[in-house]
Tab-separated table of C-alpha atoms and ligand atoms in Angstrom:
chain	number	residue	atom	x	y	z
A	245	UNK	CA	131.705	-19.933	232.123
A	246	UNK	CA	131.996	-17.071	234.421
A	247	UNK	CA	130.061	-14.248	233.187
A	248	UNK	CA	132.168	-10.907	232.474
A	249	UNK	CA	130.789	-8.292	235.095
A	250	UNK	CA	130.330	-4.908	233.295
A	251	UNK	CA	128.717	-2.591	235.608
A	252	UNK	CA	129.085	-2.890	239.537
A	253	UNK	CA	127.511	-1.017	242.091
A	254	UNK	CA	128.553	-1.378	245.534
A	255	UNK	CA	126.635	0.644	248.462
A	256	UNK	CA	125.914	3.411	246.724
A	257	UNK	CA	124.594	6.224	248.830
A	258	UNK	CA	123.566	9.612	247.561
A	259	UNK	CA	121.403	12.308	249.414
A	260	UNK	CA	119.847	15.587	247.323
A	261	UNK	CA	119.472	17.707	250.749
A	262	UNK	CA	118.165	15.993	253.679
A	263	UNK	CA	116.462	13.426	251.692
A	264	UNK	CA	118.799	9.731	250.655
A	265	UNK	CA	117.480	9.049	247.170
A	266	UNK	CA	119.924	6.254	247.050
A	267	UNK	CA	120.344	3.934	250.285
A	268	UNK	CA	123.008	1.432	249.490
A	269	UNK	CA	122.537	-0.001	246.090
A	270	UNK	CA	124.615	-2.830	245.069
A	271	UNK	CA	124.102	-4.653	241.888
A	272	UNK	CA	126.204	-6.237	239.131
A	273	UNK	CA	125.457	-6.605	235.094
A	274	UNK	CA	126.745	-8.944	233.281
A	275	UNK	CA	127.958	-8.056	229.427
A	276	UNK	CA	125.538	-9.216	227.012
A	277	UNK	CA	122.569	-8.827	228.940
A	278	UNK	CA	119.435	-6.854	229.047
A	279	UNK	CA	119.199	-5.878	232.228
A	280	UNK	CA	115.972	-4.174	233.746
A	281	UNK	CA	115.809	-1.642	236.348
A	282	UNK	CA	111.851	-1.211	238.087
A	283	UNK	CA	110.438	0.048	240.909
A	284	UNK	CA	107.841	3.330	241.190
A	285	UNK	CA	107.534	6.351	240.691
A	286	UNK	CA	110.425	8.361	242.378
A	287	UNK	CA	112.174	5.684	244.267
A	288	UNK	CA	115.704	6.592	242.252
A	289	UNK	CA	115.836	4.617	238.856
A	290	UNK	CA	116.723	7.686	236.638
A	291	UNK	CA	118.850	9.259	240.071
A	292	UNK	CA	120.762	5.735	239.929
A	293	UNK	CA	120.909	5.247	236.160
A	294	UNK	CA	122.665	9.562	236.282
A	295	UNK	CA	125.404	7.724	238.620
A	296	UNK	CA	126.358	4.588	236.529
A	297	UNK	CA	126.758	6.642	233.393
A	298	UNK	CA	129.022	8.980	235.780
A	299	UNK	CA	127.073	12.203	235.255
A	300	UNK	CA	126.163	12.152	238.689
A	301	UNK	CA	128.803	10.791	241.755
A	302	UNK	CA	127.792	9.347	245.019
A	303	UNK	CA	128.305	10.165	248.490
A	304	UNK	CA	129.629	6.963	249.013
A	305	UNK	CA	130.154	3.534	247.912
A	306	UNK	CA	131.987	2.448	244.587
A	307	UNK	CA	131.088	2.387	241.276
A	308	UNK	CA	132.495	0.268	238.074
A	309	UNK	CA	132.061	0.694	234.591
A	310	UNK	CA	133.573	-1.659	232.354
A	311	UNK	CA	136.008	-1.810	234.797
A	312	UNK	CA	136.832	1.663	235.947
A	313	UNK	CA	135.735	3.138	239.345
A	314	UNK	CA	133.263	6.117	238.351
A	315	UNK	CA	134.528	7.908	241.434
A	316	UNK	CA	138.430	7.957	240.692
A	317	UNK	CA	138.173	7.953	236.826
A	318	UNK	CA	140.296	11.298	235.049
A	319	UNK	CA	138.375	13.273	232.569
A	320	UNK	CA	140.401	11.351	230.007
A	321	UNK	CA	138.964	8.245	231.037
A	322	UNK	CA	135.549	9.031	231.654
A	323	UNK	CA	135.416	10.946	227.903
A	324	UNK	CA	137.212	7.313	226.482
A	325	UNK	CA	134.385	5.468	228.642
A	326	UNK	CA	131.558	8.294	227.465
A	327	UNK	CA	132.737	6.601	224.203
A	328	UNK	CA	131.567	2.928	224.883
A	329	UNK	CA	127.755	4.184	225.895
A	330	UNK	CA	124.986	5.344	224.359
A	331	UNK	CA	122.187	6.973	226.085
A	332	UNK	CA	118.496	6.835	225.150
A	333	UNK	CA	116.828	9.346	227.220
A	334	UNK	CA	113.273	9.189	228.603
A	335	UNK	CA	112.306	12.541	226.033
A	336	UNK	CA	114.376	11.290	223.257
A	337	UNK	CA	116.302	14.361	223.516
A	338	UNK	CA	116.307	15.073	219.645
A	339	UNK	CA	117.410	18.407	218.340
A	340	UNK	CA	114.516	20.040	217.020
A	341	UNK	CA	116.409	22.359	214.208
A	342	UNK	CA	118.402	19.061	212.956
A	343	UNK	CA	116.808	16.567	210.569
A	344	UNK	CA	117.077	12.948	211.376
A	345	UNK	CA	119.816	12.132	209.432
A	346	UNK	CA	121.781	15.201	212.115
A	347	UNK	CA	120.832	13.961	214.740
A	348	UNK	CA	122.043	10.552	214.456
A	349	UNK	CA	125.576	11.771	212.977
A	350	UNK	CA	125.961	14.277	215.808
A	351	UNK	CA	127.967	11.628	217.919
A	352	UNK	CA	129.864	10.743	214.685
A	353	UNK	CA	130.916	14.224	213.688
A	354	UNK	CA	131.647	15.533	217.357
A	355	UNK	CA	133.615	12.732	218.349
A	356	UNK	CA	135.454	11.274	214.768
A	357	UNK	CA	137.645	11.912	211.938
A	358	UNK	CA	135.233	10.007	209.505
A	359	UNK	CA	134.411	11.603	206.315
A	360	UNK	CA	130.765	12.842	205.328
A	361	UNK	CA	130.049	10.147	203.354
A	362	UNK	CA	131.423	7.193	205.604
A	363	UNK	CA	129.220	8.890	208.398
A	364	UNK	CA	126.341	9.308	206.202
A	365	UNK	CA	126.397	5.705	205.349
A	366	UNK	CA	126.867	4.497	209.316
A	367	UNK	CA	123.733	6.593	209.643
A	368	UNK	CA	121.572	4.830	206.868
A	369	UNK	CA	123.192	1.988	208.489
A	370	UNK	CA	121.596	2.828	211.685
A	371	UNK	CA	118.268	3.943	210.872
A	372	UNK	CA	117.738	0.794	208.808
A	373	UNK	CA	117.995	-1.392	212.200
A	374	UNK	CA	115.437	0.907	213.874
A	375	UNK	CA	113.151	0.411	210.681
A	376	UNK	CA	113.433	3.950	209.596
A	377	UNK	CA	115.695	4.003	206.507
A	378	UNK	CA	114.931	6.771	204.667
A	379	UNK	CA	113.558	9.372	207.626
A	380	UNK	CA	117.135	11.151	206.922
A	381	UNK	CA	115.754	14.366	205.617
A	382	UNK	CA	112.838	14.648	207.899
A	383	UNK	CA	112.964	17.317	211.076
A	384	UNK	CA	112.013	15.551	214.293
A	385	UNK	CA	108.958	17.669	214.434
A	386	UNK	CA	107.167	15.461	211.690
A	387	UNK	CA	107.405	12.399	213.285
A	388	UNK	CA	105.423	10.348	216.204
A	389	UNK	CA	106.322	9.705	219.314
A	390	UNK	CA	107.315	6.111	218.806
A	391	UNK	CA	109.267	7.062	215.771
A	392	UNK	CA	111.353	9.815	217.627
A	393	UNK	CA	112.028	7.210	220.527
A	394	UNK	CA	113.490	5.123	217.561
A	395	UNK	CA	115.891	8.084	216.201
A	396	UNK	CA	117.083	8.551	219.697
A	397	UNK	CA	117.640	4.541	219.706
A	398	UNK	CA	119.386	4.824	216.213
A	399	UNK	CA	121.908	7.871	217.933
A	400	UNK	CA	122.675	6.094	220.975
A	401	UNK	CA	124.221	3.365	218.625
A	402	UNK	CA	125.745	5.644	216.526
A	403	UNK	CA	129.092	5.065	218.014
A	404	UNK	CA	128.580	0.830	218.403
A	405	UNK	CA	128.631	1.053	221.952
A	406	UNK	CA	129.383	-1.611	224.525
A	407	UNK	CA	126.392	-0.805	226.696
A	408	UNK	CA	123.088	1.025	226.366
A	409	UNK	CA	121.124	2.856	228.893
A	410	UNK	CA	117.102	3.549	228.166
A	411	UNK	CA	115.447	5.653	230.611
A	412	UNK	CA	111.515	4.601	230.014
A	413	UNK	CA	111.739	3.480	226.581
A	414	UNK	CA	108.861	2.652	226.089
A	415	UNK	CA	106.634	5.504	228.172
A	416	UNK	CA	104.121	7.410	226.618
A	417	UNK	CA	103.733	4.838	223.616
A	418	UNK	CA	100.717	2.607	223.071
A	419	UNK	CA	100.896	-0.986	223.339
A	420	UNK	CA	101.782	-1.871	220.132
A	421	UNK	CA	104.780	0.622	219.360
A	422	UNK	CA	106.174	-0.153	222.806
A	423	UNK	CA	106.084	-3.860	221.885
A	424	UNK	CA	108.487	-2.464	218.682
A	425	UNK	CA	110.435	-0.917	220.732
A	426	UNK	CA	110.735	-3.499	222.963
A	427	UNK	CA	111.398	-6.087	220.328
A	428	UNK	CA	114.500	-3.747	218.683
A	429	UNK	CA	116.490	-3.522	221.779
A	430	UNK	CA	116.315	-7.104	222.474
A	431	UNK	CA	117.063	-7.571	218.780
A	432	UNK	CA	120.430	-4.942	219.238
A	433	UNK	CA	121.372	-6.669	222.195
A	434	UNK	CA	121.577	-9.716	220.732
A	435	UNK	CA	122.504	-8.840	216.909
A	436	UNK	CA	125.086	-6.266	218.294
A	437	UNK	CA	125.972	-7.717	221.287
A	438	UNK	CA	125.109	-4.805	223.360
A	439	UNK	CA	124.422	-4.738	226.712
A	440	UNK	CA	121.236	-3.441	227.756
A	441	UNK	CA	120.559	-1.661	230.920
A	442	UNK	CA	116.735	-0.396	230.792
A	443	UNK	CA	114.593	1.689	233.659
A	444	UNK	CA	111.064	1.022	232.880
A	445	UNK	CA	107.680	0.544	234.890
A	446	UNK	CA	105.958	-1.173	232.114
A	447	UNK	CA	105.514	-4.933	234.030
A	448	UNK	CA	104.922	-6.096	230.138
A	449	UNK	CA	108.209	-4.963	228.549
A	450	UNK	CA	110.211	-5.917	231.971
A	451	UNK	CA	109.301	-10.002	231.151
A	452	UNK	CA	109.685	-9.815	227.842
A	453	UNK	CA	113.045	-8.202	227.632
A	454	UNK	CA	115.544	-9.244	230.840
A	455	UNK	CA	117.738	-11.352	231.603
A	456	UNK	CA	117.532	-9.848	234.940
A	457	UNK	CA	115.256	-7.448	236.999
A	458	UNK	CA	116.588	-5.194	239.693
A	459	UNK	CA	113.513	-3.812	242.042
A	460	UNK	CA	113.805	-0.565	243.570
A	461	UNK	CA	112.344	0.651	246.706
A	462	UNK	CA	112.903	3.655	248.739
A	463	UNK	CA	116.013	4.038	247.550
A	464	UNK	CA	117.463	0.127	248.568
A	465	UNK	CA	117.536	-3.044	245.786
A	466	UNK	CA	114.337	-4.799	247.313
A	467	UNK	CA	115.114	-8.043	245.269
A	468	UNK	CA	117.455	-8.950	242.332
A	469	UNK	CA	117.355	-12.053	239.718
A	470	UNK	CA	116.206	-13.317	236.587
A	471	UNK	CA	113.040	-12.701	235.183
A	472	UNK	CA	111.850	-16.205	236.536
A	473	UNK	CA	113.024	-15.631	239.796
A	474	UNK	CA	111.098	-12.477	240.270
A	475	UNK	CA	108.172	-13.792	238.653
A	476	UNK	CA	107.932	-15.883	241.615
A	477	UNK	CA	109.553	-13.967	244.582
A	478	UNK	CA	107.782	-14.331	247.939
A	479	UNK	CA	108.202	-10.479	248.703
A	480	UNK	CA	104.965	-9.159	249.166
A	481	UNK	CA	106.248	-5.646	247.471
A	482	UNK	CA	107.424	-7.251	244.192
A	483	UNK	CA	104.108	-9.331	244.186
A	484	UNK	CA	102.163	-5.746	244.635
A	485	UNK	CA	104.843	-4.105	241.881
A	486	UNK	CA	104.058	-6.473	239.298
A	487	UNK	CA	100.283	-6.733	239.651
A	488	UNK	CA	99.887	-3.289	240.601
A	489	UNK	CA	97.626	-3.233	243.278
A	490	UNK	CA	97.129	-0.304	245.323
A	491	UNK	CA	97.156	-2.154	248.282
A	492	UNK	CA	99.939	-3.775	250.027
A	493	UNK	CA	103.554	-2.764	251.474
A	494	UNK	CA	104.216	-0.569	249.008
A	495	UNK	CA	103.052	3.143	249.890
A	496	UNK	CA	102.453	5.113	246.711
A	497	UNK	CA	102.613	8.514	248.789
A	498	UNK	CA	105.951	9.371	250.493
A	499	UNK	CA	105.230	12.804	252.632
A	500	UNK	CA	107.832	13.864	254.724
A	501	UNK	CA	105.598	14.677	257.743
A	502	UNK	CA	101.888	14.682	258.737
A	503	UNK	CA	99.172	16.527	256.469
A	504	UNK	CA	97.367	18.784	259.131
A	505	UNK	CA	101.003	19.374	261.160
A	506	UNK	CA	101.671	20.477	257.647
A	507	UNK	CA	98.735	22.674	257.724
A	508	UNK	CA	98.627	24.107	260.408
A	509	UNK	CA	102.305	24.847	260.493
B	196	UNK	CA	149.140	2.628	208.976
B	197	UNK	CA	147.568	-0.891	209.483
B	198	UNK	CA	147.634	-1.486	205.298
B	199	UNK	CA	150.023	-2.900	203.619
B	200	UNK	CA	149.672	-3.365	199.434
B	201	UNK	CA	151.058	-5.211	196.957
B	202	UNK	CA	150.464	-5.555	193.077
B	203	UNK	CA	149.704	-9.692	192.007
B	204	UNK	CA	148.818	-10.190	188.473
B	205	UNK	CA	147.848	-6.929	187.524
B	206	UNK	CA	145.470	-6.231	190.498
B	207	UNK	CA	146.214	-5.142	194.006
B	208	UNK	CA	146.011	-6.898	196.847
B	209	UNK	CA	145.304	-4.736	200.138
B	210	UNK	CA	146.116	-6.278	203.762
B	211	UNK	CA	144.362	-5.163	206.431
B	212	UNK	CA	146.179	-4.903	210.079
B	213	UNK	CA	144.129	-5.172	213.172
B	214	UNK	CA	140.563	-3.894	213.952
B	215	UNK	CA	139.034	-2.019	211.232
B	216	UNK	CA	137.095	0.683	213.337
B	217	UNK	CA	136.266	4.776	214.003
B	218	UNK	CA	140.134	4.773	214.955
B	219	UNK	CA	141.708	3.284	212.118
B	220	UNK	CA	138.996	3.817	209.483
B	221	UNK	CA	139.686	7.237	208.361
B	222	UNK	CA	143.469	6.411	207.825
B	223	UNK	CA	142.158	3.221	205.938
B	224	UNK	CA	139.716	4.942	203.793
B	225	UNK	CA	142.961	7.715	202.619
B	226	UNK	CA	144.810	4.536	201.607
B	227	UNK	CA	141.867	3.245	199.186
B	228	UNK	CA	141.079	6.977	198.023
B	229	UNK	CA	144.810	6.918	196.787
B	230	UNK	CA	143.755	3.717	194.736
B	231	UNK	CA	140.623	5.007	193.429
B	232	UNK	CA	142.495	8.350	192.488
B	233	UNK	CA	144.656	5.895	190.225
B	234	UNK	CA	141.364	4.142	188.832
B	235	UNK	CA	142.826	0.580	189.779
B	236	UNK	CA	140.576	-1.720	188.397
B	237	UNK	CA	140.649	-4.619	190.964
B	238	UNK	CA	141.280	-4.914	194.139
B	239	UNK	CA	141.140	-7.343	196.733
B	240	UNK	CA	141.229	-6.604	200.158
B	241	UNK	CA	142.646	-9.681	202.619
B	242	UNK	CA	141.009	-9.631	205.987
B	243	UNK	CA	143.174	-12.666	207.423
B	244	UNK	CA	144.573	-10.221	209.643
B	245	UNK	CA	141.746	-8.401	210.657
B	246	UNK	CA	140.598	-9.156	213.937
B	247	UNK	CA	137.353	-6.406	214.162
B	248	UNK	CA	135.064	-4.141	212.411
B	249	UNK	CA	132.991	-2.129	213.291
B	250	UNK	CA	130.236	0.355	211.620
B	251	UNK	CA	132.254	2.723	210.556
B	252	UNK	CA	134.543	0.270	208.639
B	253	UNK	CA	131.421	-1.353	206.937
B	254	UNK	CA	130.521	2.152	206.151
B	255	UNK	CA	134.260	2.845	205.176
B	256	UNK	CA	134.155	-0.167	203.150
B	257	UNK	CA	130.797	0.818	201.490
B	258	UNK	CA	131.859	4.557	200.702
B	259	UNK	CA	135.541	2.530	198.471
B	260	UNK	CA	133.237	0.273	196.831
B	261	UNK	CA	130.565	3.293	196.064
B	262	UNK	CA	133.305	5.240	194.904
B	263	UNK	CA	135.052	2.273	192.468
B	264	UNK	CA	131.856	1.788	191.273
B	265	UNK	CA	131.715	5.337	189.429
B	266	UNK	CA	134.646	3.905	187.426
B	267	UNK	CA	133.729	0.445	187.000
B	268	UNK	CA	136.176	-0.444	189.279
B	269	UNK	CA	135.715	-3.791	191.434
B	270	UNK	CA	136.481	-5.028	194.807
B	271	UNK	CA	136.798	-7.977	196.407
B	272	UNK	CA	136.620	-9.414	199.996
B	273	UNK	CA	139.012	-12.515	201.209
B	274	UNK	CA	139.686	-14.547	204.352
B	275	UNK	CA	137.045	-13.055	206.299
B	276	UNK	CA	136.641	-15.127	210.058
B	277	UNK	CA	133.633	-16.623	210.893
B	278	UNK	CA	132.522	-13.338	213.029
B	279	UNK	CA	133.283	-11.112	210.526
B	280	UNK	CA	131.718	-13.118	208.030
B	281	UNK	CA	128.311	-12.835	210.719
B	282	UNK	CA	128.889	-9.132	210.819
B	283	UNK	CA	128.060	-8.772	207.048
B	284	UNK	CA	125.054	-11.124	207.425
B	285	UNK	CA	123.681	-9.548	209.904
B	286	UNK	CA	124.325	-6.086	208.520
B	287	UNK	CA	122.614	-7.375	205.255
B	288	UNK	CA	125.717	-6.358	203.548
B	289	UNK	CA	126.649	-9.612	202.356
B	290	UNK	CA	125.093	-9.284	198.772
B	291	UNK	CA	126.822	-6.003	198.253
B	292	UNK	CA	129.891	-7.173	198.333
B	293	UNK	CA	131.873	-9.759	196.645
B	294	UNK	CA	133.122	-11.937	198.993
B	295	UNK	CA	135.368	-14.809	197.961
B	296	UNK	CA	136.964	-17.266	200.895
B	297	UNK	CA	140.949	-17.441	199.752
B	298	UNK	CA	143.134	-15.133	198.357
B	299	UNK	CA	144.788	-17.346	195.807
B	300	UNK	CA	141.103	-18.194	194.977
B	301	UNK	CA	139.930	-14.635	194.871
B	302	UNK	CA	143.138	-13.765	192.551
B	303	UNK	CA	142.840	-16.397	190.181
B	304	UNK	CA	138.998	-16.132	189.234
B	305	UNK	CA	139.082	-12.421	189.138
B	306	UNK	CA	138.587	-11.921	185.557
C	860	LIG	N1	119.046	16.979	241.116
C	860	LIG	C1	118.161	16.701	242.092
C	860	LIG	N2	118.058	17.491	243.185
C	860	LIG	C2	117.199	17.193	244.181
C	860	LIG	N3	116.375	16.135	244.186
C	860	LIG	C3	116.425	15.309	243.132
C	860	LIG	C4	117.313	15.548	242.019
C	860	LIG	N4	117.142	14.561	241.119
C	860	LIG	C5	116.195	13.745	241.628
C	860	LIG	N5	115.774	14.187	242.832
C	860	LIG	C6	114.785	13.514	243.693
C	860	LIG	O1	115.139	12.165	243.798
C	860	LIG	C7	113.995	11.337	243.803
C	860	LIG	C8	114.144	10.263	242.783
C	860	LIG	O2	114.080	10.835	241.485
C	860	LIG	P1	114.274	9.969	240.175
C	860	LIG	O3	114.116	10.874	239.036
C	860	LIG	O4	115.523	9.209	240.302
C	860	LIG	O5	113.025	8.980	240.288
C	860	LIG	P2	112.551	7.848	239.279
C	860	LIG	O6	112.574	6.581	240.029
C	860	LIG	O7	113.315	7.916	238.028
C	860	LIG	O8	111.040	8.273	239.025
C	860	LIG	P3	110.136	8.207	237.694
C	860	LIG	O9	109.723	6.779	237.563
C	860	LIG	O10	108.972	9.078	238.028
C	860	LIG	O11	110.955	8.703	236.548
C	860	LIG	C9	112.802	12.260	243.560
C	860	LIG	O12	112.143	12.455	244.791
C	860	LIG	C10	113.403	13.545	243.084
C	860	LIG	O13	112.690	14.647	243.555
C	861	LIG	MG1	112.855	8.504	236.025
């Protein structure tokens, strides 16, 4: 069966500046999927993942989401699409004066006509998947890390979106939490049917939770596939990527020009 | 508006349009409050023509069964399709309700 193509980049260019952040990506998703974005440390992922949600637009090249070109779309359209995604930011982004149970009912009481106690059921209904039924009354201040990454999970789902975009889920956490974390989108993506489009560096949570791996570099797709096919990919940058060695093609350090020109200067 | 009702042996029989979701559900839930204004004992909802729901019809559907309950009021589910029927599984909101296949079924047994 031909699989239903969700998000499509083609050649995407963008440039803060002088500097091209973005040097011709082109990728597609596929619905259903969870679909990991890696590479280091400033090489685009969160500059990328600001263009397919369509906060930020390109230069040039196209891009689709769930069928509409980003770079055409009316306000109309992109508030209808804004509709069908839910964003999980790398912070969690909580409010810190609402309690829990506010800030996953924000979505729901901007954007619907529900009634307080419909939307106060959709958000027991919500915190129960991310295991934190009964956190309603709590401010955002009293809880850990992990846990706040989970309330920002339970909000982006508020609205049973089509597609869901994590910037670094799982950063900051020890092993064990991000493993939970880890384990609930898979479980959403697959319970909910959600599409899952995730930016992490953590090599452990990229194996354990795509379908397929997009790898970054200096702004260009240096290899795309399934988890499998990365796994084994001859390129000697992915190789260094997923072991992390300091030492091969990839350079960790990306100065414009020479240190003592720089200096001197 | 996507419901349509009709009164069958002393109970009321609601049919459900189309996809049950943050679009239709507030409309929906007005139709039941209208019902549980009138303390109607038993309802049955038919889903035979519902072709989605989503979380805020579960919760929609939760929030007319919470508020029947403060009556004694009762509801039941029929003709759900095999997906829906997953949705309430997987939701864990299977046990709340009662959920009977058929209508005639669900009409005849409700006692
Ligand atoms: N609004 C902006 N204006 C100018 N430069 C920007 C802007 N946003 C990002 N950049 C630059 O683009 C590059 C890529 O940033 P981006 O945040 O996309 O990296 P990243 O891959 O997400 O990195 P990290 O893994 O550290 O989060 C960085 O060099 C950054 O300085
Ligand atoms: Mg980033």
């Amino acid at each position: 069966m031909e699989k239903e193509v969700v998000i499509k980049a083609e050649n995407v260019i963008k440039k803060f500046g002088e500097r091209t952040i973005l040097n011709g990506i082109s990728l597609e998703v596929y619905r259903g999927d969870t679909f990991v974005i890696m590479g280091g440390s400033g090489c685009g992922k969160s500059t990328f993942l600001r263009h397919i949600t369509g906060a930020l637009k390109p230069d040039s090249g196209k891009i689709y989401l769930l069928g509409k070109d980003l770079t055409r779309v009316s306000d109309d359209e992109m508030d209808a699409l804004k509709k069908k995604i839910g964003m999980c930011f790398q912070s969690a982004a909580l409010f810190d004066s609402m309690t829990v149970g506010e800030n996953v009912s924000l979505p729901l009481r901007e954007h619907t006509k529900l009634e307080r106690g419909v939307i106060d059921i959709v958000v027991k209904m919500k915190l129960e998947l991310v295991g934190l039924r009964g956190f309603e009354d709590l401010m955002p201040s009293q809880l850990s890390g992990g846990m706040r990454k989970r309330v920002g999970l339970a909000r982006a789902i508020a609205m049973d979106p089509e597609i869901v975009f994590y910037d670094e889920p799982t950063a900051g956490l020890d092993p064990i939490v991000a493993g939970v974390i880890d384990k609930l989108i898979l479980d959403l993506s697959k319970k909910l049917s959600i599409t899952s489009i995730v930016v992490t560096h953590d090599m452990k949570s990229v194996f354990s939770i795509a379908d397929r791996v997009a790898m970054l570099y200096e702004g260009k797709v240096l290899e795309v596939g399934t988890s499998d096919e990365i796994k084994r990919s001859n390129n000697p940058s992915v190789q260094q990527f997923i072991s992390g060695s300091p030492d091969g093609p990839i350079r960790f350090f990306q100065q414009k020009d020479d240190y003592l020109e720089h200096l001197i200067r | 508006m996507p419901i349509r009702l009709e009164n069958k042996n002393n109970l009321t029989v609601c049919h459900i349009d189309g996809e049950i979701d943050i679009n239709s559900s507030p409309g929906i839930k007005k139709a039941f409050d209208k019902l549980i204004a009138k303390k109607e004992p038993k309802v049955v909802v038919n889903f035979s023509k519902v072709s989605y729901v989503d979380s805020s019809g579960l919760a929609t559907l939760v929030e007319v069964l919470k508020n029947m309950r403060t009556y004694g009021g009762r509801l039941r589910l029929t003709n759900l399709s095999p997906k829906i029927k997953s949705l309430f599984e997987i939701t864990k909101l299977e046990k709340l309700f009662d959920i009977v296949a058929e209508e005639e079924e669900a009409i005849s047994t409700f006692m």
